[in-house]
Amino acid sequence: MTFESGDLIPQELVQKLTFFTQKINREIAVYLDRKGNVTDISIGDSSTVSLPELEGRKSKMRLSGIRCIHTHPNATGQLSSVDISSLVNLRLDAMIALGVKDGELTEAYVSVASRDESGEFNSADIFGPFQPQDPELDYIFGLILERDKNSKSAFYENDLEAEKAILVGLETLSGRMIGDKSEAERSLDELEELANTSGAVVIDKILQKKPVKDPAFYIGRGKAEEIGLLCQASGVDTLIFDVELSGAQVRNIEDVTGAKVVDRTTLILDIFAQRARSKEGKLQVELAQLKYRLPRLIGMGGQLSRLGGGIGTRGPGEKKLEVDRRHIRRRINFLESELNQLSIRRSRTREARKKNTVPSIALVGYTNAGKSTLMNKLCNSDVFAEDKLFATLDPTARKFHLADGKTALLVDTVGFIRKLPHELVEAFKSTLEEVVYSDVLLHVVDAANEEAEEQIAVVMGILDSLEALQKPMVLVLNKVDMLEGTHNIRIPDRDCKIYEISAVTGQGIPELILGISELLSENETDVEFTIPYSEGWVLPYLYENGKVSQTEYIEDGIKVRAVIRNTKIDKIKKYL
C-alpha cells in the first residue's frame, strides 16, 4: 500500500491496523517514509513489538525520514518510555501509538524528537490525544519538517562518552545472608565499585531471584527480554553480569537484549589493562586476557566453522576460527616465555637480597584496604594511592627503616577480591611470588568496611592457595579513624599480632613498626659456631642463609659469629 505523502496518520492504514490488531491481539508496527511508502512491518505480542533494521539517513544531525505507527491492543494510545527512547535513538520522524479496543480506535498520541543545545536529537515532545484527520496533525507534520532542517549552529563532536551500564546478578536458593544483606547483594554492590573504577556509569542494578541458574541465559530468557526493553528505554548499551559467563551464554543474552554483555572476569581484566604500567604488568594482563578468550571463541556462521571430514567438507582447508585459535596459542606461548625470563630476573634479585640478609615484608589484603597508603606512611614514599579498586597493579618495593635501626624491604602487591579469576592468579604468579618468598606478611584490613570478616576470609583463602599461610603474619586493622566506636570483627583463629591503625592520620603507626621489628628479630638468632675444617660446606651455608659478622681460624676449626634465621639453624646446630 502507498499513502499520500503529507498524511501523518492515513485513515485507510488506521482501519487496517485496528482490524488486524483486534483479530490477533498483538501489537503491529508499520514504518512509512515521507513519500507514503511502507518500508517495513513488525508484529509483536500483546505488549511489545521488535524494531527492525531501518534504512534511513545516517547523519546524527538529521531525522531518518521514517515514522512508526503502531497499535496498543486493549489499551490507551499513551506512549511508553520504550517508545520515546526508540524515537530518539533511531531519530524517527515521529512515533505514533494507536489505542485499539473492540476493533475501534480509541485515541492516538504522537511524539516528535527535538534538538538539544548541541543540535542533536536527545529529547522528545508528546502531542495528543488525536483522532485521524484531526487538523492539528498537519501542523505536527510541518513541525517535523521544520525540526529536521539542519541547523547551521549544530555540530557533532566525536568525543568518547562514558558507557552506560546495567548490573545484573543472580540469587539462588543456596545463597546465604551476611548481616542484613544477602551474599549476592553484597557481591553486586562490589560489582558497582568495579564498574565505576572501569569508567562506566551505572544506570541500574538488577538482582534476579531464581532457584537455579539457567544454563542458556543464566537469568532466564524472560528476564533477559525484560532487561532488553529496559536497555532500550534508558539508552544503555552495556550489561555487566556478576559472574563468569560461558561463550554461549554471552551470545544468547546479546541476541535477546541487543546490548553488549560483559561478565565479572572481563571487567576485572579491563581494569587491570587500564592500570598496567610496567612491561611485566602489561604482559601478565595480556596473557590473562588471551587465556580467558581462547575457549570463548565462537564461530559466526560458515566462515568460522570447524574443520570437517568426508563428502561436502573438502576444499578450503583451515577456517578462520582455527587460525584465530592458533594465533592466540602462539601468542600465549610467547608471553609465557617472556614472563619466565622476567621471573628468573626477579629470583636473582631475591637471591641478592637474601645474601645481604635484607628481610622482605609483603603487604597483602583485599583491594582498596589501604595498602599503598600504608606503604607511603611507613616508607615516606609517594606510591600511587587512590580510593578505587585495584589502584595498584604492579608490585612496588621500598626501603623500610625498622625500630632497631635495621632496614627491611616493604613490597606492595596487587589487591585480592572475591571471585578472583583463575586466569589472573596464573598470569600474576611471578608477581605473587613476592608473597610466597617474603619473611613476614602484613595483612591489611579495612576495619571500617562492614564486610571486613568476609574480606579477611577471601584473602586467607587465596594465601592458602599460594601456600603462604605458614608465613609469620601481622594483622593490620586500617581506617580505625572512620569507625564510630570499637570494631567487632571476629579475628581468624591463628597466632598473629593485631594492630589498629590509620594510615592517613598516623594513629598506631609507631606501635606497628615496633611490632614488625620484634617479629623479625624473633625469627633471627645471633649465634657462634666452631666448624671443623673437614666440614667445608657449613661456612658457605652460613653465608647463604645468614649474615656472618666474624670469622677466626683456630686449631679446632673455624670460629664463626653470625646472625641466622631460626628455620635454618637445625641443619647445623651440632656445631653450635
XYZ file of C-alpha atoms in Angstrom:
576
model
C 0.000 0.000 0.000
C 1.051 3.614 -0.566
C -0.458 6.722 1.025
C -0.466 10.477 0.468
C 2.928 11.963 1.308
C 1.604 14.704 3.642
C -0.851 12.478 5.561
C 0.740 11.829 9.007
C -1.789 9.117 10.077
C -3.570 7.750 6.963
C -7.226 6.818 7.689
C -7.080 3.703 5.464
C -3.995 2.424 7.321
C -5.680 3.028 10.711
C -8.669 0.897 9.645
C -6.405 -1.981 8.547
C -4.286 -1.832 11.737
C -7.233 -1.712 14.148
C -8.949 -4.623 12.317
C -5.919 -6.932 12.412
C -4.915 -5.897 15.953
C -8.351 -6.949 17.211
C -8.149 -10.281 15.339
C -4.704 -11.400 16.564
C -4.426 -9.362 19.817
C -0.845 -8.388 19.042
C 0.985 -5.106 18.584
C 1.515 -4.236 14.914
C 4.051 -1.610 13.797
C 4.145 -0.115 10.281
C 7.023 2.111 9.100
C 6.302 4.800 6.486
C 8.691 7.106 4.650
C 7.798 10.720 3.755
C 6.588 9.684 0.282
C 3.919 7.462 1.862
C 5.637 4.131 1.092
C 5.543 1.243 3.600
C 9.211 0.429 4.343
C 8.706 -2.301 6.957
C 6.177 -4.127 9.150
C 6.701 -5.795 12.564
C 4.310 -7.988 14.535
C 4.921 -8.411 18.263
C 2.963 -9.830 21.200
C 0.194 -8.237 23.266
C 2.525 -5.665 24.863
C 5.735 -5.303 22.786
C 6.927 -5.266 19.213
C 10.516 -5.623 17.980
C 12.333 -2.927 15.998
C 13.638 -3.873 12.537
C 16.840 -2.565 10.960
C 15.695 0.672 9.320
C 17.331 2.209 6.265
C 17.288 5.993 6.665
C 19.622 8.937 6.888
C 22.886 8.134 8.700
C 23.707 11.675 9.882
C 23.165 12.176 13.605
C 22.117 15.774 12.895
C 19.102 14.817 10.714
C 15.962 12.748 11.209
C 15.793 9.385 9.442
C 12.801 10.328 7.266
C 10.775 7.358 8.587
C 7.851 7.381 11.048
C 6.465 4.464 13.055
C 2.727 3.902 13.501
C 1.967 1.079 15.945
C -1.018 -0.233 17.889
C -1.658 -0.882 21.603
C -4.227 -3.753 21.924
C -6.862 -3.319 24.657
C -5.079 -0.216 25.898
C -4.795 3.538 25.597
C -2.655 5.158 22.958
C -0.294 6.700 25.500
C 3.385 6.329 24.570
C 5.715 4.298 26.799
C 9.306 5.171 27.771
C 10.479 2.460 25.340
C 8.533 4.209 22.542
C 10.186 7.554 23.338
C 13.718 6.097 23.577
C 13.222 4.273 20.266
C 12.138 7.538 18.652
C 15.260 9.362 19.891
C 17.762 6.535 19.300
C 16.568 5.803 15.759
C 15.914 9.516 15.001
C 12.463 8.659 13.659
C 10.286 11.443 12.226
C 7.550 10.501 14.689
C 6.441 7.701 16.998
C 2.663 7.269 16.763
C 0.661 4.993 19.101
C -2.918 3.922 18.328
C -5.073 2.701 21.209
C -7.338 -0.140 19.967
C -10.349 -1.594 21.802
C -13.041 -3.872 20.310
C -11.657 -3.251 16.830
C -12.082 0.533 17.114
C -9.541 3.320 17.529
C -9.860 4.928 20.965
C -7.159 7.603 20.688
C -3.792 8.365 19.132
C -0.668 10.023 20.527
C 2.248 11.436 18.541
C 5.815 12.030 19.758
C 8.343 14.131 17.813
C 12.077 14.348 18.544
C 13.599 17.724 19.483
C 17.164 19.041 19.424
C 19.296 19.977 22.441
C 21.826 22.838 22.608
C 24.431 20.834 20.660
C 21.960 20.278 17.823
C 21.482 16.534 18.442
C 18.093 14.836 18.877
C 18.165 13.866 22.569
C 14.608 14.555 23.782
C 11.012 14.438 22.547
C 7.685 16.281 22.723
C 4.363 14.384 23.028
C 1.117 15.562 21.417
C -2.391 14.184 21.780
C -4.804 12.565 22.142
C -5.941 12.820 18.488
C -8.370 11.207 16.101
C -7.338 10.553 12.444
C -7.787 13.551 10.097
C -7.535 15.931 13.052
C -6.434 19.313 11.593
C -3.639 19.588 14.208
C -1.870 16.612 12.584
C -0.993 18.811 9.578
C 0.724 21.214 11.982
C 2.746 18.307 13.503
C 3.873 17.156 10.041
C 5.092 20.693 9.327
C 6.832 20.743 12.717
C 8.732 17.545 11.804
C 9.995 19.116 8.561
C 10.968 22.304 10.406
C 12.933 20.446 13.111
C 14.672 18.306 10.508
C 16.268 21.344 8.874
C 19.995 21.113 9.508
C 20.711 23.989 11.880
C 23.814 25.969 10.967
C 24.827 26.182 14.607
C 24.552 22.428 15.046
C 27.764 20.431 15.149
C 28.698 16.925 16.248
C 31.712 16.213 18.395
C 33.007 12.683 18.195
C 34.100 12.584 21.822
C 34.311 9.425 23.897
C 31.348 9.238 26.258
C 31.228 7.033 29.330
C 29.440 3.737 28.747
C 26.046 3.412 30.398
C 25.694 0.044 32.093
C 23.129 -2.066 33.937
C 24.475 -4.537 36.512
C 22.869 -7.982 36.676
C 23.200 -10.550 39.449
C 21.522 -13.827 40.416
C 20.439 -15.005 43.863
C 19.781 -18.738 44.115
C 18.429 -20.889 46.949
C 21.993 -21.745 48.001
C 22.809 -18.055 48.688
C 23.424 -17.042 52.310
C 22.859 -13.877 54.339
C 25.792 -11.727 55.520
C 24.419 -9.256 58.065
C 21.333 -7.517 56.698
C 22.184 -8.267 53.043
C 22.451 -11.451 51.033
C 25.782 -12.593 49.627
C 24.503 -11.858 46.089
C 23.514 -8.272 47.037
C 26.941 -7.550 48.537
C 28.664 -9.027 45.501
C 26.512 -6.794 43.253
C 27.497 -3.729 45.331
C 31.151 -4.654 44.813
C 30.493 -5.073 41.079
C 29.193 -1.472 41.075
C 32.533 -0.309 42.518
C 34.363 -2.280 39.832
C 32.173 -0.732 37.117
C 32.826 2.783 38.446
C 36.563 2.054 38.535
C 36.466 0.964 34.886
C 34.794 4.269 33.911
C 31.234 3.015 33.332
C 28.143 4.910 34.511
C 25.810 2.535 36.384
C 22.171 3.251 35.479
C 20.509 0.398 37.363
C 21.181 -2.812 39.321
C 19.031 -5.915 38.807
C 19.087 -8.942 41.116
C 17.152 -11.902 39.710
C 15.905 -14.433 42.285
C 15.743 -17.904 40.789
C 16.059 -21.411 42.321
C 18.904 -22.385 39.960
C 20.790 -20.566 37.204
C 19.590 -21.004 33.627
C 22.207 -22.856 31.519
C 21.380 -20.907 28.331
C 20.584 -17.367 29.575
C 21.885 -17.531 33.202
C 18.949 -15.379 34.455
C 16.286 -16.938 32.208
C 15.016 -15.872 28.790
C 12.038 -13.896 30.120
C 14.201 -11.767 32.420
C 16.709 -11.224 29.593
C 13.899 -9.908 27.338
C 12.696 -7.627 30.154
C 16.236 -6.252 30.596
C 16.451 -5.720 26.822
C 13.403 -3.408 26.992
C 14.951 -1.584 29.977
C 18.181 -1.069 27.990
C 16.156 0.351 25.103
C 14.189 2.701 27.376
C 17.224 4.038 29.259
C 19.693 4.143 26.359
C 22.008 1.567 27.948
C 24.476 -0.211 25.661
C 26.291 -2.495 28.152
C 25.177 -5.242 30.559
C 27.638 -6.304 33.263
C 26.999 -9.700 34.898
C 28.280 -10.560 38.377
C 29.593 -13.965 37.333
C 31.843 -15.606 34.757
C 29.626 -16.425 31.760
C 30.256 -19.057 29.105
C 30.650 -18.039 25.463
C 27.230 -19.477 24.590
C 25.537 -17.531 27.419
C 27.132 -14.253 26.255
C 25.939 -14.844 22.689
C 22.383 -15.815 23.774
C 21.949 -12.799 26.059
C 23.335 -10.391 23.440
C 20.928 -11.801 20.821
C 17.899 -11.252 23.100
C 18.831 -7.878 24.659
C 20.698 -6.252 21.761
C 23.274 -4.910 24.255
C 26.944 -5.715 24.745
C 27.441 -8.293 27.536
C 30.442 -8.116 29.882
C 30.985 -10.603 32.706
C 32.819 -10.021 36.002
C 36.084 -11.547 34.803
C 36.177 -9.420 31.632
C 35.516 -6.309 33.740
C 38.383 -7.079 36.141
C 40.721 -7.797 33.212
C 39.692 -4.474 31.641
C 40.561 -2.614 34.873
C 43.914 -4.410 35.030
C 44.619 -3.412 31.411
C 43.985 0.250 32.348
C 46.188 0.029 35.440
C 49.186 -1.880 33.966
C 52.242 0.397 33.698
C 55.340 -1.840 33.749
C 56.341 -4.219 30.953
C 55.718 -7.205 33.225
C 52.266 -5.932 34.218
C 51.214 -5.447 30.596
C 52.463 -8.916 29.640
C 50.621 -10.504 32.561
C 47.335 -8.770 31.716
C 47.567 -9.735 28.036
C 48.303 -13.343 28.970
C 45.291 -13.475 31.302
C 43.013 -11.937 28.648
C 44.123 -14.388 25.958
C 43.753 -17.418 28.240
C 40.241 -16.248 29.110
C 39.322 -15.522 25.484
C 40.668 -18.748 23.931
C 37.861 -21.162 24.980
C 35.249 -18.451 24.249
C 35.961 -18.020 20.547
C 32.599 -18.794 18.981
C 32.178 -19.252 15.222
C 29.752 -16.917 13.476
C 28.194 -18.824 10.595
C 30.014 -20.797 7.924
C 33.116 -18.621 7.663
C 34.182 -19.619 11.190
C 33.029 -23.243 11.019
C 35.124 -26.079 12.359
C 37.180 -28.369 10.182
C 35.134 -31.225 8.804
C 35.761 -34.500 7.026
C 34.076 -36.517 4.293
C 31.880 -35.541 1.364
C 30.858 -31.882 1.249
C 33.515 -30.597 3.639
C 36.655 -30.816 1.476
C 38.113 -27.728 -0.139
C 39.070 -24.573 1.715
C 41.056 -26.308 4.467
C 41.614 -24.468 7.736
C 38.907 -21.982 8.665
C 39.189 -18.618 10.405
C 38.224 -19.968 13.828
C 41.171 -22.386 13.814
C 43.505 -19.653 12.515
C 42.445 -17.353 15.375
C 42.926 -20.108 17.948
C 46.341 -20.990 16.592
C 47.402 -17.333 16.632
C 46.252 -16.923 20.264
C 48.067 -20.121 21.356
C 51.247 -18.896 19.638
C 50.951 -15.538 21.409
C 50.304 -17.255 24.790
C 53.483 -19.334 24.383
C 55.485 -16.180 23.582
C 54.096 -14.278 26.603
C 54.769 -17.208 28.949
C 58.405 -17.398 27.772
C 58.818 -13.612 28.256
C 57.320 -13.783 31.756
C 59.555 -16.750 32.549
C 62.613 -14.614 31.739
C 61.308 -11.827 33.968
C 60.634 -14.369 36.731
C 64.273 -15.557 36.518
C 65.446 -11.943 36.809
C 63.181 -11.403 39.819
C 64.527 -14.555 41.527
C 68.108 -13.263 41.054
C 67.113 -10.007 42.763
C 65.670 -12.040 45.648
C 68.894 -14.052 45.927
C 70.885 -10.807 46.156
C 68.585 -9.577 48.935
C 68.969 -12.900 50.738
C 72.771 -12.667 50.636
C 72.578 -9.203 52.145
C 70.109 -10.588 54.736
C 67.572 -7.872 53.957
C 64.235 -9.147 55.299
C 61.250 -8.829 52.970
C 57.793 -7.764 54.189
C 54.819 -8.186 51.847
C 51.658 -6.075 52.101
C 48.643 -8.257 51.327
C 44.925 -7.691 51.655
C 41.629 -7.028 49.942
C 41.621 -4.399 47.225
C 41.126 -0.816 48.468
C 42.057 -1.757 52.058
C 44.734 0.988 52.135
C 47.941 -0.968 51.406
C 49.578 1.688 49.205
C 48.644 4.470 51.653
C 50.215 2.443 54.484
C 53.394 1.933 52.404
C 53.635 5.687 51.819
C 53.268 6.286 55.579
C 55.835 3.651 56.632
C 58.428 4.411 53.941
C 57.775 8.139 53.418
C 57.283 7.371 49.721
C 54.885 8.602 47.038
C 53.460 5.377 45.632
C 50.194 5.964 43.692
C 47.248 5.515 46.068
C 43.588 6.190 45.304
C 40.182 5.310 46.749
C 39.453 2.861 43.932
C 39.580 -0.882 43.442
C 42.917 -2.137 42.023
C 44.677 1.267 42.163
C 47.920 -0.757 42.495
C 48.707 -3.432 39.937
C 52.491 -3.602 39.506
C 54.444 -4.701 42.620
C 56.345 -1.858 44.267
C 59.273 -2.232 46.696
C 60.566 0.469 49.085
C 63.201 0.568 51.849
C 61.647 0.434 55.315
C 63.515 1.507 58.487
C 62.775 -0.722 61.482
C 62.628 0.384 65.128
C 66.035 -1.228 65.925
C 67.799 0.762 63.200
C 67.917 -2.090 60.679
C 66.319 -1.871 57.240
C 63.817 -4.128 55.514
C 62.147 -4.219 52.121
C 58.417 -3.456 52.039
C 56.637 -4.863 48.959
C 53.172 -3.674 47.873
C 51.238 -6.341 45.939
C 48.042 -6.415 43.886
C 44.854 -6.477 45.971
C 42.665 -9.563 46.204
C 38.923 -9.739 45.522
C 36.156 -12.341 45.797
C 35.665 -14.440 42.656
C 39.246 -13.568 41.589
C 39.600 -15.016 38.064
C 41.751 -18.146 37.870
C 43.463 -16.736 34.749
C 44.675 -13.744 36.789
C 46.173 -15.881 39.542
C 48.020 -17.941 36.915
C 49.221 -14.917 34.929
C 50.329 -12.981 38.023
C 52.118 -15.954 39.585
C 55.556 -14.318 39.231
C 54.250 -11.157 40.959
C 52.541 -13.105 43.719
C 55.818 -14.953 44.333
C 56.805 -11.858 46.339
C 54.197 -13.006 48.863
C 55.465 -16.603 48.864
C 59.135 -15.656 49.370
C 58.617 -12.839 51.894
C 59.655 -13.203 55.551
C 56.581 -11.518 57.061
C 53.078 -10.800 55.746
C 51.292 -7.569 56.686
C 47.618 -8.410 56.175
C 45.884 -5.023 55.814
C 42.123 -4.991 56.553
C 39.629 -2.171 56.030
C 38.181 -2.161 59.563
C 35.527 0.395 58.603
C 34.046 -1.925 55.972
C 31.043 -3.895 57.197
C 32.239 -6.849 55.082
C 35.665 -6.939 56.771
C 35.277 -10.516 58.067
C 34.253 -11.761 54.610
C 37.218 -9.950 53.042
C 39.632 -11.492 55.567
C 38.293 -14.951 54.642
C 38.778 -14.239 50.894
C 42.404 -13.130 51.426
C 43.147 -16.124 53.664
C 41.719 -18.460 51.012
C 43.935 -17.003 48.260
C 47.015 -17.089 50.540
C 46.226 -20.732 51.245
C 46.088 -21.477 47.500
C 49.522 -19.805 47.187
C 50.787 -21.975 50.106
C 51.760 -18.823 52.029
C 49.615 -19.219 55.158
C 52.508 -20.667 57.154
C 54.341 -17.316 56.969
C 54.541 -15.105 60.090
C 51.658 -12.641 59.807
C 50.695 -9.293 61.300
C 47.000 -8.361 61.062
C 46.675 -4.602 60.480
C 43.188 -3.174 61.053
C 43.336 0.018 58.992
C 40.941 3.018 58.778
C 40.040 2.914 62.507
C 39.663 6.708 62.303
C 36.479 6.077 60.285
C 34.945 3.836 62.974
C 32.271 5.376 65.190
C 33.129 3.064 68.073
C 35.250 -0.060 68.511
C 35.351 -2.705 65.821
C 33.509 -6.012 66.271
C 35.500 -8.014 63.715
C 35.958 -11.676 64.552
C 39.650 -12.367 64.128
C 40.610 -15.677 62.434
C 41.911 -18.367 64.787
C 45.632 -18.056 64.110
C 48.691 -16.925 66.032
C 49.361 -13.372 64.814
C 49.796 -9.913 66.281
C 46.964 -7.416 65.720
C 47.381 -3.640 65.421
C 44.707 -0.983 64.976
C 45.980 1.907 62.849
C 45.034 4.712 60.498
C 47.409 5.060 57.557
C 46.040 8.571 56.895
C 46.263 10.118 60.388
C 49.252 8.049 61.606
C 47.363 6.582 64.570
C 49.014 3.344 65.778
C 51.906 3.509 63.246
C 54.776 3.633 65.879
C 53.343 0.549 67.629
C 53.084 -1.263 64.285
C 56.727 -0.511 63.362
C 57.872 -1.764 66.779
C 55.772 -4.921 66.401
C 57.232 -5.685 62.951
C 60.786 -5.177 64.302
C 60.142 -7.547 67.205
C 58.650 -10.178 64.910
C 61.642 -10.061 62.553
C 64.110 -10.246 65.464
C 62.218 -13.275 66.825
C 62.960 -15.044 63.558
C 66.739 -14.489 63.801
C 69.338 -15.504 66.379
C 72.874 -14.236 66.991
C 74.985 -17.408 67.417
C 78.565 -18.713 67.416
C 79.791 -21.879 65.647
C 83.003 -23.846 65.630
C 83.181 -25.587 62.280
C 85.683 -28.449 61.746
C 87.958 -27.990 58.743
C 86.604 -31.298 57.367
C 83.098 -29.826 57.076
C 83.752 -27.359 54.274
C 80.062 -26.935 53.317
C 78.977 -25.280 56.585
C 80.604 -21.857 56.088
C 79.064 -21.296 52.596
C 75.728 -22.393 54.089
C 76.052 -19.673 56.749
C 76.891 -17.027 54.156
C 73.860 -18.063 52.090
C 71.328 -18.168 54.945
C 72.625 -15.588 57.404
C 74.948 -12.669 57.932
C 78.469 -13.596 59.051
C 79.951 -10.862 61.258
C 83.204 -12.508 62.432
C 85.468 -15.441 61.459
C 88.556 -16.741 63.300
C 90.732 -19.679 62.244
C 91.758 -21.711 65.339
C 93.343 -25.136 65.869
C 89.978 -26.999 66.133
C 88.402 -25.336 63.082
C 86.806 -22.062 62.048
C 85.164 -19.991 64.791
C 82.232 -18.054 63.277
C 79.815 -15.468 64.701
C 76.675 -14.936 62.622
C 73.035 -13.849 62.660
C 70.926 -16.632 61.125
C 67.232 -17.352 60.733
C 65.791 -19.789 63.238
C 64.445 -22.039 60.489
C 67.984 -22.568 59.146
C 69.712 -23.489 62.453
C 68.553 -27.132 62.738
C 70.799 -28.303 59.919
C 73.992 -27.049 61.671
C 73.032 -26.981 65.358
C 75.632 -29.646 66.245
C 78.371 -27.056 65.526
C 76.925 -24.504 67.991
